[in-house]
PDB file of C-alpha atoms in Angstrom:
ATOM      1  CA  UNK A  73     -31.023 -41.794  17.888  1.00 52.00           C
ATOM      2  CA  UNK A  74     -31.740 -38.093  18.510  1.00 55.00           C
ATOM      3  CA  UNK A  75     -28.313 -37.631  20.141  1.00 61.00           C
ATOM      4  CA  UNK A  76     -26.604 -39.232  17.126  1.00 62.00           C
ATOM      5  CA  UNK A  77     -28.559 -36.979  14.762  1.00 56.00           C
ATOM      6  CA  UNK A  78     -27.639 -33.954  16.842  1.00 65.00           C
ATOM      7  CA  UNK A  79     -23.953 -34.921  16.610  1.00 66.00           C
ATOM      8  CA  UNK A  80     -24.187 -35.411  12.853  1.00 63.00           C
ATOM      9  CA  UNK A  81     -25.986 -32.096  12.248  1.00 65.00           C
ATOM     10  CA  UNK A  82     -22.847 -29.879  11.878  1.00 64.00           C
ATOM     11  CA  UNK A  83     -21.264 -32.437   9.500  1.00 60.00           C
ATOM     12  CA  UNK A  84     -24.427 -32.580   7.369  1.00 57.00           C
ATOM     13  CA  UNK A  85     -24.679 -28.784   7.335  1.00 60.00           C
ATOM     14  CA  UNK A  86     -21.033 -28.498   6.186  1.00 58.00           C
ATOM     15  CA  UNK A  87     -21.563 -31.139   3.483  1.00 57.00           C
ATOM     16  CA  UNK A  88     -24.632 -29.269   2.204  1.00 54.00           C
ATOM     17  CA  UNK A  89     -22.682 -25.982   2.143  1.00 49.00           C
ATOM     18  CA  UNK A  90     -19.727 -27.513   0.283  1.00 51.00           C
ATOM     19  CA  UNK A  91     -21.966 -29.200  -2.264  1.00 51.00           C
ATOM     20  CA  UNK A  92     -23.337 -25.739  -3.191  1.00 48.00           C
ATOM     21  CA  UNK A  93     -19.948 -23.982  -3.279  1.00 47.00           C
ATOM     22  CA  UNK A  94     -19.034 -24.827  -6.933  1.00 46.00           C
ATOM     23  CA  UNK A  95     -22.465 -23.652  -8.084  1.00 45.00           C
ATOM     24  CA  UNK A  96     -22.026 -20.305  -6.287  1.00 44.00           C
ATOM     25  CA  UNK A  97     -18.523 -19.738  -7.694  1.00 46.00           C
ATOM     26  CA  UNK A  98     -19.693 -20.783 -11.172  1.00 45.00           C
ATOM     27  CA  UNK A  99     -22.359 -18.055 -11.116  1.00 49.00           C
ATOM     28  CA  UNK A 100     -19.791 -15.263 -10.667  1.00 54.00           C
ATOM     29  CA  UNK A 101     -17.220 -15.433 -13.422  1.00 62.00           C
ATOM     30  CA  UNK A 102     -16.722 -12.021 -15.064  1.00 69.00           C
ATOM     31  CA  UNK A 103     -14.277 -11.899 -17.954  1.00 75.00           C
ATOM     32  CA  UNK A 104     -10.697 -10.715 -17.396  1.00 79.00           C
ATOM     33  CA  UNK A 105     -10.156  -7.227 -18.890  1.00 83.00           C
ATOM     34  CA  UNK A 106      -7.172  -6.120 -20.915  1.00 83.00           C
ATOM     35  CA  UNK A 107      -8.235  -2.501 -21.488  1.00 84.00           C
ATOM     36  CA  UNK A 108     -10.605   0.192 -20.124  1.00 86.00           C
ATOM     37  CA  UNK A 109     -13.138   1.623 -22.610  1.00 82.00           C
ATOM     38  CA  UNK A 110     -14.436   5.125 -21.760  1.00 83.00           C
ATOM     39  CA  UNK A 111     -18.119   6.169 -22.072  1.00 79.00           C
ATOM     40  CA  UNK A 112     -19.652   9.656 -21.755  1.00 75.00           C
ATOM     41  CA  UNK A 113     -22.712   8.998 -19.584  1.00 69.00           C
ATOM     42  CA  UNK A 114     -23.303   6.729 -16.638  1.00 69.00           C
ATOM     43  CA  UNK A 115     -26.624   4.903 -16.157  1.00 66.00           C
ATOM     44  CA  UNK A 116     -28.507   6.518 -13.215  1.00 59.00           C
ATOM     45  CA  UNK A 117     -28.952   3.226 -11.325  1.00 57.00           C
ATOM     46  CA  UNK A 118     -25.156   2.698 -11.354  1.00 58.00           C
ATOM     47  CA  UNK A 119     -24.336   5.772  -9.319  1.00 51.00           C
ATOM     48  CA  UNK A 120     -25.688   5.087  -5.839  1.00 49.00           C
ATOM     49  CA  UNK A 121     -24.177   1.658  -5.101  1.00 68.00           C
ATOM     50  CA  UNK A 122     -20.849   2.606  -6.672  1.00 79.00           C
ATOM     51  CA  UNK A 123     -20.675   5.885  -4.734  1.00 83.00           C
ATOM     52  CA  UNK A 124     -21.057   3.910  -1.496  1.00 84.00           C
ATOM     53  CA  UNK A 125     -17.805   2.138  -2.379  1.00 88.00           C
ATOM     54  CA  UNK A 126     -15.986   5.010  -4.119  1.00 90.00           C
ATOM     55  CA  UNK A 127     -16.294   7.494  -1.249  1.00 91.00           C
ATOM     56  CA  UNK A 128     -14.953   5.107   1.461  1.00 93.00           C
ATOM     57  CA  UNK A 129     -12.048   4.179  -0.856  1.00 94.00           C
ATOM     58  CA  UNK A 130     -10.926   7.801  -1.287  1.00 94.00           C
ATOM     59  CA  UNK A 131     -11.678   8.632   2.364  1.00 95.00           C
ATOM     60  CA  UNK A 132      -9.547   5.685   3.522  1.00 95.00           C
ATOM     61  CA  UNK A 133      -6.564   6.805   1.412  1.00 96.00           C
ATOM     62  CA  UNK A 134      -6.719  10.395   2.699  1.00 95.00           C
ATOM     63  CA  UNK A 135      -7.264   9.410   6.343  1.00 96.00           C
ATOM     64  CA  UNK A 136      -4.543   6.719   6.328  1.00 97.00           C
ATOM     65  CA  UNK A 137      -1.977   9.111   4.800  1.00 96.00           C
ATOM     66  CA  UNK A 138      -2.880  11.924   7.233  1.00 96.00           C
ATOM     67  CA  UNK A 139      -2.726   9.561  10.237  1.00 97.00           C
ATOM     68  CA  UNK A 140       0.687   8.279   9.077  1.00 96.00           C
ATOM     69  CA  UNK A 141       2.042  11.825   8.570  1.00 96.00           C
ATOM     70  CA  UNK A 142       0.755  12.712  12.064  1.00 96.00           C
ATOM     71  CA  UNK A 143       2.425   9.601  13.490  1.00 96.00           C
ATOM     72  CA  UNK A 144       5.815  10.477  11.922  1.00 95.00           C
ATOM     73  CA  UNK A 145       5.520  14.103  13.090  1.00 95.00           C
ATOM     74  CA  UNK A 146       4.762  12.950  16.665  1.00 96.00           C
ATOM     75  CA  UNK A 147       7.653  10.457  16.730  1.00 95.00           C
ATOM     76  CA  UNK A 148      10.060  12.937  15.128  1.00 95.00           C
ATOM     77  CA  UNK A 149       9.038  15.633  17.615  1.00 95.00           C
ATOM     78  CA  UNK A 150       9.717  13.282  20.545  1.00 95.00           C
ATOM     79  CA  UNK A 151      13.146  12.243  19.253  1.00 95.00           C
ATOM     80  CA  UNK A 152      14.031  15.864  18.453  1.00 94.00           C
ATOM     81  CA  UNK A 153      13.275  16.838  22.075  1.00 95.00           C
ATOM     82  CA  UNK A 154      15.493  13.967  23.318  1.00 94.00           C
ATOM     83  CA  UNK A 155      18.343  15.116  21.059  1.00 94.00           C
ATOM     84  CA  UNK A 156      18.076  18.712  22.332  1.00 93.00           C
ATOM     85  CA  UNK A 157      17.934  17.576  25.993  1.00 93.00           C
ATOM     86  CA  UNK A 158      20.920  15.243  25.626  1.00 93.00           C
ATOM     87  CA  UNK A 159      22.953  17.866  23.744  1.00 91.00           C
ATOM     88  CA  UNK A 160      22.235  20.359  26.547  1.00 92.00           C
ATOM     89  CA  UNK A 161      23.295  17.750  29.171  1.00 89.00           C
ATOM     90  CA  UNK A 162      26.509  17.051  27.261  1.00 87.00           C
ATOM     91  CA  UNK A 163      27.264  20.755  26.967  1.00 88.00           C
ATOM     92  CA  UNK A 164      26.635  21.277  30.705  1.00 87.00           C
ATOM     93  CA  UNK A 165      28.983  18.403  31.579  1.00 82.00           C
ATOM     94  CA  UNK A 166      31.798  19.884  29.471  1.00 74.00           C
TER      95      UNK A 166
ATOM     96  CA  UNK B 266      15.824  18.579   6.137  1.00 83.00           C
ATOM     97  CA  UNK B 267      16.995  19.251   2.538  1.00 87.00           C
ATOM     98  CA  UNK B 268      16.006  22.517   0.811  1.00 90.00           C
ATOM     99  CA  UNK B 269      13.702  20.788  -1.678  1.00 93.00           C
ATOM    100  CA  UNK B 270      11.558  19.250   1.073  1.00 94.00           C
ATOM    101  CA  UNK B 271       9.222  22.194   1.842  1.00 95.00           C
ATOM    102  CA  UNK B 272       8.462  23.217  -1.796  1.00 96.00           C
ATOM    103  CA  UNK B 273       7.988  19.533  -2.713  1.00 96.00           C
ATOM    104  CA  UNK B 274       5.560  19.119   0.222  1.00 96.00           C
ATOM    105  CA  UNK B 275       3.517  22.124  -0.955  1.00 97.00           C
ATOM    106  CA  UNK B 276       3.417  20.787  -4.538  1.00 97.00           C
ATOM    107  CA  UNK B 277       2.400  17.322  -3.296  1.00 96.00           C
ATOM    108  CA  UNK B 278      -0.408  18.750  -1.119  1.00 96.00           C
ATOM    109  CA  UNK B 279      -1.678  20.843  -4.064  1.00 97.00           C
ATOM    110  CA  UNK B 280      -1.587  17.820  -6.379  1.00 97.00           C
ATOM    111  CA  UNK B 281      -3.641  15.751  -3.934  1.00 95.00           C
ATOM    112  CA  UNK B 282      -6.087  18.643  -3.521  1.00 95.00           C
ATOM    113  CA  UNK B 283      -6.520  18.942  -7.312  1.00 96.00           C
ATOM    114  CA  UNK B 284      -6.629  15.195  -8.051  1.00 95.00           C
ATOM    115  CA  UNK B 285     -10.332  14.657  -7.083  1.00 93.00           C
ATOM    116  CA  UNK B 286     -11.336  17.347  -9.625  1.00 95.00           C
ATOM    117  CA  UNK B 287      -9.390  15.658 -12.431  1.00 95.00           C
ATOM    118  CA  UNK B 288     -10.774  12.242 -11.458  1.00 95.00           C
ATOM    119  CA  UNK B 289     -14.343  13.585 -11.310  1.00 93.00           C
ATOM    120  CA  UNK B 290     -13.960  15.003 -14.839  1.00 93.00           C
ATOM    121  CA  UNK B 291     -12.480  11.778 -16.275  1.00 94.00           C
ATOM    122  CA  UNK B 292     -14.888   9.637 -18.362  1.00 93.00           C
ATOM    123  CA  UNK B 293     -16.658   6.589 -16.893  1.00 92.00           C
ATOM    124  CA  UNK B 294     -15.464   3.125 -17.901  1.00 91.00           C
ATOM    125  CA  UNK B 295     -17.988   1.307 -20.126  1.00 88.00           C
ATOM    126  CA  UNK B 296     -18.520  -1.890 -18.097  1.00 87.00           C
ATOM    127  CA  UNK B 297     -17.602  -0.877 -14.529  1.00 88.00           C
ATOM    128  CA  UNK B 298     -18.980   2.673 -14.493  1.00 88.00           C
ATOM    129  CA  UNK B 299     -18.350   4.988 -11.558  1.00 89.00           C
ATOM    130  CA  UNK B 300     -16.578   2.439  -9.350  1.00 90.00           C
ATOM    131  CA  UNK B 301     -13.665   2.174 -11.835  1.00 92.00           C
ATOM    132  CA  UNK B 302     -12.615   5.658 -10.648  1.00 94.00           C
ATOM    133  CA  UNK B 303     -11.160   3.960  -7.552  1.00 95.00           C
ATOM    134  CA  UNK B 304      -8.335   2.876  -9.889  1.00 95.00           C
ATOM    135  CA  UNK B 305      -6.888   6.421  -9.953  1.00 96.00           C
ATOM    136  CA  UNK B 306      -5.744   5.967  -6.351  1.00 96.00           C
ATOM    137  CA  UNK B 307      -5.666   2.141  -6.229  1.00 96.00           C
ATOM    138  CA  UNK B 308      -3.149   1.605  -9.038  1.00 96.00           C
ATOM    139  CA  UNK B 309      -0.611   4.279  -7.949  1.00 97.00           C
ATOM    140  CA  UNK B 310      -0.848   2.934  -4.351  1.00 97.00           C
ATOM    141  CA  UNK B 311      -0.172  -0.583  -5.624  1.00 96.00           C
ATOM    142  CA  UNK B 312       2.797   0.594  -7.729  1.00 97.00           C
ATOM    143  CA  UNK B 313       4.313   2.447  -4.773  1.00 97.00           C
ATOM    144  CA  UNK B 314       3.728  -0.664  -2.647  1.00 97.00           C
ATOM    145  CA  UNK B 315       5.902  -2.607  -5.134  1.00 97.00           C
ATOM    146  CA  UNK B 316       8.521   0.174  -5.524  1.00 97.00           C
ATOM    147  CA  UNK B 317       8.837   0.501  -1.730  1.00 97.00           C
ATOM    148  CA  UNK B 318       9.297  -3.291  -1.556  1.00 97.00           C
ATOM    149  CA  UNK B 319      12.186  -3.048  -4.042  1.00 97.00           C
ATOM    150  CA  UNK B 320      13.769  -0.094  -2.187  1.00 97.00           C
ATOM    151  CA  UNK B 321      13.531  -2.037   1.090  1.00 97.00           C
ATOM    152  CA  UNK B 322      15.005  -5.189  -0.515  1.00 97.00           C
ATOM    153  CA  UNK B 323      17.926  -3.432  -2.263  1.00 97.00           C
ATOM    154  CA  UNK B 324      18.787  -1.412   0.866  1.00 97.00           C
ATOM    155  CA  UNK B 325      18.645  -4.624   2.935  1.00 96.00           C
ATOM    156  CA  UNK B 326      21.039  -6.400   0.544  1.00 96.00           C
ATOM    157  CA  UNK B 327      23.478  -3.482   0.787  1.00 96.00           C
ATOM    158  CA  UNK B 328      23.174  -3.522   4.579  1.00 96.00           C
ATOM    159  CA  UNK B 329      23.694  -7.290   4.793  1.00 95.00           C
ATOM    160  CA  UNK B 330      26.726  -7.406   2.494  1.00 94.00           C
ATOM    161  CA  UNK B 331      28.350  -3.997   3.130  1.00 93.00           C
ATOM    162  CA  UNK B 332      27.191  -3.321   6.714  1.00 91.00           C
ATOM    163  CA  UNK B 333      26.143   0.191   5.686  1.00 91.00           C
ATOM    164  CA  UNK B 334      23.984   1.593   8.523  1.00 93.00           C
ATOM    165  CA  UNK B 335      22.425   4.321   6.352  1.00 94.00           C
ATOM    166  CA  UNK B 336      21.076   1.541   4.097  1.00 96.00           C
ATOM    167  CA  UNK B 337      19.568  -0.161   7.140  1.00 95.00           C
ATOM    168  CA  UNK B 338      17.760   3.088   8.010  1.00 96.00           C
ATOM    169  CA  UNK B 339      16.530   3.371   4.424  1.00 97.00           C
ATOM    170  CA  UNK B 340      15.269  -0.248   4.504  1.00 97.00           C
ATOM    171  CA  UNK B 341      13.450   0.330   7.790  1.00 96.00           C
ATOM    172  CA  UNK B 342      11.819   3.495   6.442  1.00 96.00           C
ATOM    173  CA  UNK B 343      10.807   1.808   3.177  1.00 97.00           C
ATOM    174  CA  UNK B 344       9.346  -1.218   5.006  1.00 97.00           C
ATOM    175  CA  UNK B 345       6.924   1.003   6.899  1.00 97.00           C
ATOM    176  CA  UNK B 346       5.872   2.580   3.599  1.00 97.00           C
ATOM    177  CA  UNK B 347       5.309  -0.889   2.089  1.00 97.00           C
ATOM    178  CA  UNK B 348       2.852  -1.464   4.939  1.00 97.00           C
ATOM    179  CA  UNK B 349       1.149   1.907   4.377  1.00 97.00           C
ATOM    180  CA  UNK B 350       0.822   1.789   0.581  1.00 97.00           C
ATOM    181  CA  UNK B 351       0.070  -1.941   0.649  1.00 97.00           C
ATOM    182  CA  UNK B 352      -2.806  -1.244   3.043  1.00 97.00           C
ATOM    183  CA  UNK B 353      -4.105   1.454   0.675  1.00 97.00           C
ATOM    184  CA  UNK B 354      -4.025  -0.977  -2.272  1.00 97.00           C
ATOM    185  CA  UNK B 355      -5.465  -3.909  -0.305  1.00 96.00           C
ATOM    186  CA  UNK B 356      -8.362  -1.847   1.106  1.00 96.00           C
ATOM    187  CA  UNK B 357      -9.273   0.109  -2.052  1.00 96.00           C
ATOM    188  CA  UNK B 358      -9.028  -3.027  -4.246  1.00 94.00           C
ATOM    189  CA  UNK B 359     -11.879  -4.940  -2.554  1.00 94.00           C
ATOM    190  CA  UNK B 360     -14.053  -1.782  -2.562  1.00 93.00           C
ATOM    191  CA  UNK B 361     -13.603  -1.689  -6.341  1.00 92.00           C
ATOM    192  CA  UNK B 362     -14.018  -5.477  -6.694  1.00 91.00           C
ATOM    193  CA  UNK B 363     -17.315  -5.552  -4.756  1.00 89.00           C
ATOM    194  CA  UNK B 364     -19.029  -3.668  -7.573  1.00 88.00           C
ATOM    195  CA  UNK B 365     -16.922  -4.804 -10.536  1.00 88.00           C
ATOM    196  CA  UNK B 366     -16.719  -8.533  -9.724  1.00 87.00           C
ATOM    197  CA  UNK B 367     -19.591  -8.975  -7.266  1.00 86.00           C
ATOM    198  CA  UNK B 368     -17.247 -10.162  -4.499  1.00 89.00           C
ATOM    199  CA  UNK B 369     -14.980  -8.409  -1.996  1.00 91.00           C
ATOM    200  CA  UNK B 370     -12.076 -10.800  -2.471  1.00 93.00           C
ATOM    201  CA  UNK B 371     -10.862 -13.570  -4.805  1.00 91.00           C
ATOM    202  CA  UNK B 372      -8.097 -15.947  -3.803  1.00 92.00           C
ATOM    203  CA  UNK B 373      -6.441 -15.478  -7.190  1.00 90.00           C
ATOM    204  CA  UNK B 374      -2.705 -15.182  -7.709  1.00 92.00           C
ATOM    205  CA  UNK B 375      -2.528 -11.333  -7.859  1.00 93.00           C
ATOM    206  CA  UNK B 376      -4.532 -10.720  -4.705  1.00 94.00           C
ATOM    207  CA  UNK B 377      -3.001 -13.585  -2.747  1.00 94.00           C
ATOM    208  CA  UNK B 378       0.612 -12.712  -3.663  1.00 94.00           C
ATOM    209  CA  UNK B 379      -0.046  -9.034  -2.838  1.00 95.00           C
ATOM    210  CA  UNK B 380      -1.432 -10.024   0.557  1.00 96.00           C
ATOM    211  CA  UNK B 381       1.625 -12.237   1.145  1.00 95.00           C
ATOM    212  CA  UNK B 382       3.972  -9.363   0.199  1.00 95.00           C
ATOM    213  CA  UNK B 383       2.136  -7.035   2.548  1.00 96.00           C
ATOM    214  CA  UNK B 384       2.289  -9.577   5.389  1.00 96.00           C
ATOM    215  CA  UNK B 385       6.060  -9.964   4.869  1.00 96.00           C
ATOM    216  CA  UNK B 386       6.440  -6.190   5.297  1.00 96.00           C
ATOM    217  CA  UNK B 387       4.258  -6.252   8.429  1.00 97.00           C
ATOM    218  CA  UNK B 388       6.511  -9.056   9.728  1.00 96.00           C
ATOM    219  CA  UNK B 389       9.574  -6.878   8.949  1.00 96.00           C
ATOM    220  CA  UNK B 390       8.168  -3.957  10.955  1.00 96.00           C
ATOM    221  CA  UNK B 391       7.185  -6.210  13.895  1.00 97.00           C
ATOM    222  CA  UNK B 392      10.598  -7.932  13.922  1.00 96.00           C
ATOM    223  CA  UNK B 393      12.338  -4.527  13.984  1.00 94.00           C
ATOM    224  CA  UNK B 394      10.088  -3.297  16.786  1.00 93.00           C
ATOM    225  CA  UNK B 395      10.021  -6.332  19.062  1.00 94.00           C
ATOM    226  CA  UNK B 396      12.875  -8.577  17.833  1.00 90.00           C
ATOM    227  CA  UNK B 397      15.569  -7.201  20.159  1.00 87.00           C
ATOM    228  CA  UNK B 398      19.309  -7.349  19.362  1.00 87.00           C
ATOM    229  CA  UNK B 399      20.116  -8.895  15.974  1.00 86.00           C
ATOM    230  CA  UNK B 400      16.644  -8.246  14.600  1.00 91.00           C
ATOM    231  CA  UNK B 401      18.093  -5.902  11.960  1.00 92.00           C
ATOM    232  CA  UNK B 402      19.722  -8.768  10.037  1.00 93.00           C
ATOM    233  CA  UNK B 403      16.770 -11.087  10.496  1.00 94.00           C
ATOM    234  CA  UNK B 404      14.475  -8.361   9.128  1.00 95.00           C
ATOM    235  CA  UNK B 405      16.865  -7.736   6.217  1.00 95.00           C
ATOM    236  CA  UNK B 406      16.494 -11.414   5.300  1.00 94.00           C
ATOM    237  CA  UNK B 407      12.710 -11.009   5.364  1.00 94.00           C
ATOM    238  CA  UNK B 408      13.002  -7.973   3.070  1.00 96.00           C
ATOM    239  CA  UNK B 409      14.754 -10.148   0.462  1.00 95.00           C
ATOM    240  CA  UNK B 410      11.740 -12.484   0.381  1.00 93.00           C
ATOM    241  CA  UNK B 411       9.481  -9.446   0.114  1.00 94.00           C
ATOM    242  CA  UNK B 412      11.455  -8.108  -2.852  1.00 95.00           C
ATOM    243  CA  UNK B 413      11.545 -11.508  -4.587  1.00 95.00           C
ATOM    244  CA  UNK B 414       7.734 -11.475  -4.476  1.00 94.00           C
ATOM    245  CA  UNK B 415       7.473  -8.123  -6.333  1.00 95.00           C
ATOM    246  CA  UNK B 416       7.980  -9.247  -9.986  1.00 94.00           C
ATOM    247  CA  UNK B 417       5.721 -12.232  -9.282  1.00 93.00           C
ATOM    248  CA  UNK B 418       2.928  -9.882  -8.126  1.00 93.00           C
ATOM    249  CA  UNK B 419       3.368  -7.641 -11.182  1.00 92.00           C
ATOM    250  CA  UNK B 420       3.353 -10.282 -13.921  1.00 92.00           C
ATOM    251  CA  UNK B 421       0.853 -12.624 -12.235  1.00 91.00           C
ATOM    252  CA  UNK B 422      -2.190 -11.169 -14.019  1.00 89.00           C
ATOM    253  CA  UNK B 423      -0.666 -11.841 -17.434  1.00 87.00           C
ATOM    254  CA  UNK B 424       0.266 -15.478 -16.819  1.00 87.00           C
ATOM    255  CA  UNK B 425      -2.375 -16.988 -14.519  1.00 86.00           C
ATOM    256  CA  UNK B 426      -6.150 -17.210 -14.784  1.00 82.00           C
ATOM    257  CA  UNK B 427      -7.632 -14.260 -12.905  1.00 85.00           C
ATOM    258  CA  UNK B 428     -10.347 -11.643 -13.350  1.00 87.00           C
ATOM    259  CA  UNK B 429      -8.033  -8.864 -12.152  1.00 90.00           C
ATOM    260  CA  UNK B 430      -7.372  -6.404 -15.037  1.00 89.00           C
ATOM    261  CA  UNK B 431      -4.129  -7.044 -16.954  1.00 90.00           C
ATOM    262  CA  UNK B 432      -1.083  -4.744 -16.846  1.00 90.00           C
ATOM    263  CA  UNK B 433      -1.955  -3.754 -20.452  1.00 90.00           C
ATOM    264  CA  UNK B 434      -4.780  -1.467 -19.217  1.00 91.00           C
ATOM    265  CA  UNK B 435      -2.221   1.240 -18.390  1.00 91.00           C
ATOM    266  CA  UNK B 436      -0.517   1.644 -21.805  1.00 92.00           C
ATOM    267  CA  UNK B 437      -3.947   1.341 -23.455  1.00 92.00           C
ATOM    268  CA  UNK B 438      -5.524   4.124 -21.334  1.00 93.00           C
ATOM    269  CA  UNK B 439      -7.225   6.748 -23.518  1.00 93.00           C
ATOM    270  CA  UNK B 440      -5.981  10.328 -23.061  1.00 94.00           C
ATOM    271  CA  UNK B 441      -9.002  11.489 -20.997  1.00 93.00           C
ATOM    272  CA  UNK B 442      -8.295   8.731 -18.468  1.00 94.00           C
ATOM    273  CA  UNK B 443      -4.508   8.838 -18.870  1.00 95.00           C
ATOM    274  CA  UNK B 444      -4.093  12.488 -17.790  1.00 96.00           C
ATOM    275  CA  UNK B 445      -5.712  12.086 -14.329  1.00 96.00           C
ATOM    276  CA  UNK B 446      -4.092   8.680 -13.927  1.00 96.00           C
ATOM    277  CA  UNK B 447      -0.513   9.857 -14.576  1.00 97.00           C
ATOM    278  CA  UNK B 448      -1.176  12.998 -12.507  1.00 97.00           C
ATOM    279  CA  UNK B 449      -2.093  10.740  -9.558  1.00 97.00           C
ATOM    280  CA  UNK B 450       0.975   8.550 -10.197  1.00 97.00           C
ATOM    281  CA  UNK B 451       3.256  11.629  -9.972  1.00 97.00           C
ATOM    282  CA  UNK B 452       1.437  12.768  -6.789  1.00 97.00           C
ATOM    283  CA  UNK B 453       1.899   9.333  -5.185  1.00 97.00           C
ATOM    284  CA  UNK B 454       5.585   9.116  -6.200  1.00 97.00           C
ATOM    285  CA  UNK B 455       6.144  12.559  -4.684  1.00 97.00           C
ATOM    286  CA  UNK B 456       4.283  11.538  -1.516  1.00 97.00           C
ATOM    287  CA  UNK B 457       6.386   8.373  -1.257  1.00 97.00           C
ATOM    288  CA  UNK B 458       9.638  10.340  -1.702  1.00 97.00           C
ATOM    289  CA  UNK B 459       8.637  12.868   0.972  1.00 97.00           C
ATOM    290  CA  UNK B 460       7.474  10.239   3.475  1.00 97.00           C
ATOM    291  CA  UNK B 461      10.614   8.170   2.871  1.00 97.00           C
ATOM    292  CA  UNK B 462      12.853  11.184   3.535  1.00 96.00           C
ATOM    293  CA  UNK B 463      10.881  12.056   6.669  1.00 96.00           C
ATOM    294  CA  UNK B 464      11.019   8.466   7.954  1.00 96.00           C
ATOM    295  CA  UNK B 465      14.777   8.189   7.259  1.00 96.00           C
ATOM    296  CA  UNK B 466      15.215  11.454   9.183  1.00 96.00           C
ATOM    297  CA  UNK B 467      13.447   9.839  12.154  1.00 96.00           C
ATOM    298  CA  UNK B 468      15.920   6.923  12.113  1.00 94.00           C
ATOM    299  CA  UNK B 469      18.872   9.341  11.785  1.00 95.00           C
ATOM    300  CA  UNK B 470      17.669  11.250  14.845  1.00 95.00           C
ATOM    301  CA  UNK B 471      17.225   7.988  16.795  1.00 94.00           C
ATOM    302  CA  UNK B 472      20.818   7.057  15.920  1.00 93.00           C
ATOM    303  CA  UNK B 473      21.895  10.513  17.136  1.00 94.00           C
ATOM    304  CA  UNK B 474      20.107   9.893  20.476  1.00 94.00           C
ATOM    305  CA  UNK B 475      22.053   6.612  20.866  1.00 92.00           C
ATOM    306  CA  UNK B 476      25.334   8.426  20.100  1.00 91.00           C
ATOM    307  CA  UNK B 477      24.561  11.122  22.686  1.00 92.00           C
ATOM    308  CA  UNK B 478      23.715   8.539  25.387  1.00 90.00           C
ATOM    309  CA  UNK B 479      27.050   6.805  24.690  1.00 91.00           C
ATOM    310  CA  UNK B 480      28.877  10.148  24.861  1.00 88.00           C
ATOM    311  CA  UNK B 481      27.253  10.883  28.248  1.00 84.00           C
ATOM    312  CA  UNK B 482      28.323   7.522  29.751  1.00 78.00           C
TER     313      UNK B 482
END
């Protein structure tokens, strides 16, 4: 009996989770926006949690672009050296 | 490199340096507050992601039907930029959504189709890198699917049920938000143009290396 219950436990847990899923998704249903409305002042309590998301967003963009530029510069430098070496070899052979 | 490249690079760097000041001075959005300011980088990144997808697709068509090697280099360069700008849009979007919607991700049509488009471009880059001989044409075929996805991504928010903001937010932007937004769009377009030129140059130099090896044989 205990073994059977133990086997059924994951199935029961999944069933319980799924039965709650529609309720969870129903709680979070903000309206779709069709325009942004500006305001002058921001409520104080808004700033800290939003800043924790805003700063990583901007940091990610800057870091990703800089890393990509560095990657192109490194690859281009390598190929440029190959071109110069091969051109010198070709010249020496002639 | 062309003569315009260095002055354009300086202008682009200055624009990116100035953009945080303009964004900081822009007004807050009434319902989303501070977090909405992510849109000043998120939306231009997403637009460039779509534009790069179109550039890659058109260049791939021209390569497939005309056999033009310069178009193949352009497609390869653009595909890498689809991956880069797509990653910027796909990472900054959830950071905005976490505060605005209460969730990191929604499997709605805009987000899902964007992810699919980005994965197609990743597939393109991987096929070109590891596919061996003939991978250029296989990748060009992939780029066509990527490009076909672009209009679907753009119009999806207007036709399907989603909480992602509609495309109408841009023409309806008030002037105080519009100035920093369009400034960032110009900066991103300039960045895309510069990176594309640089990446095409890399492919041109690789082709030159192949030519030199053949000449030495």
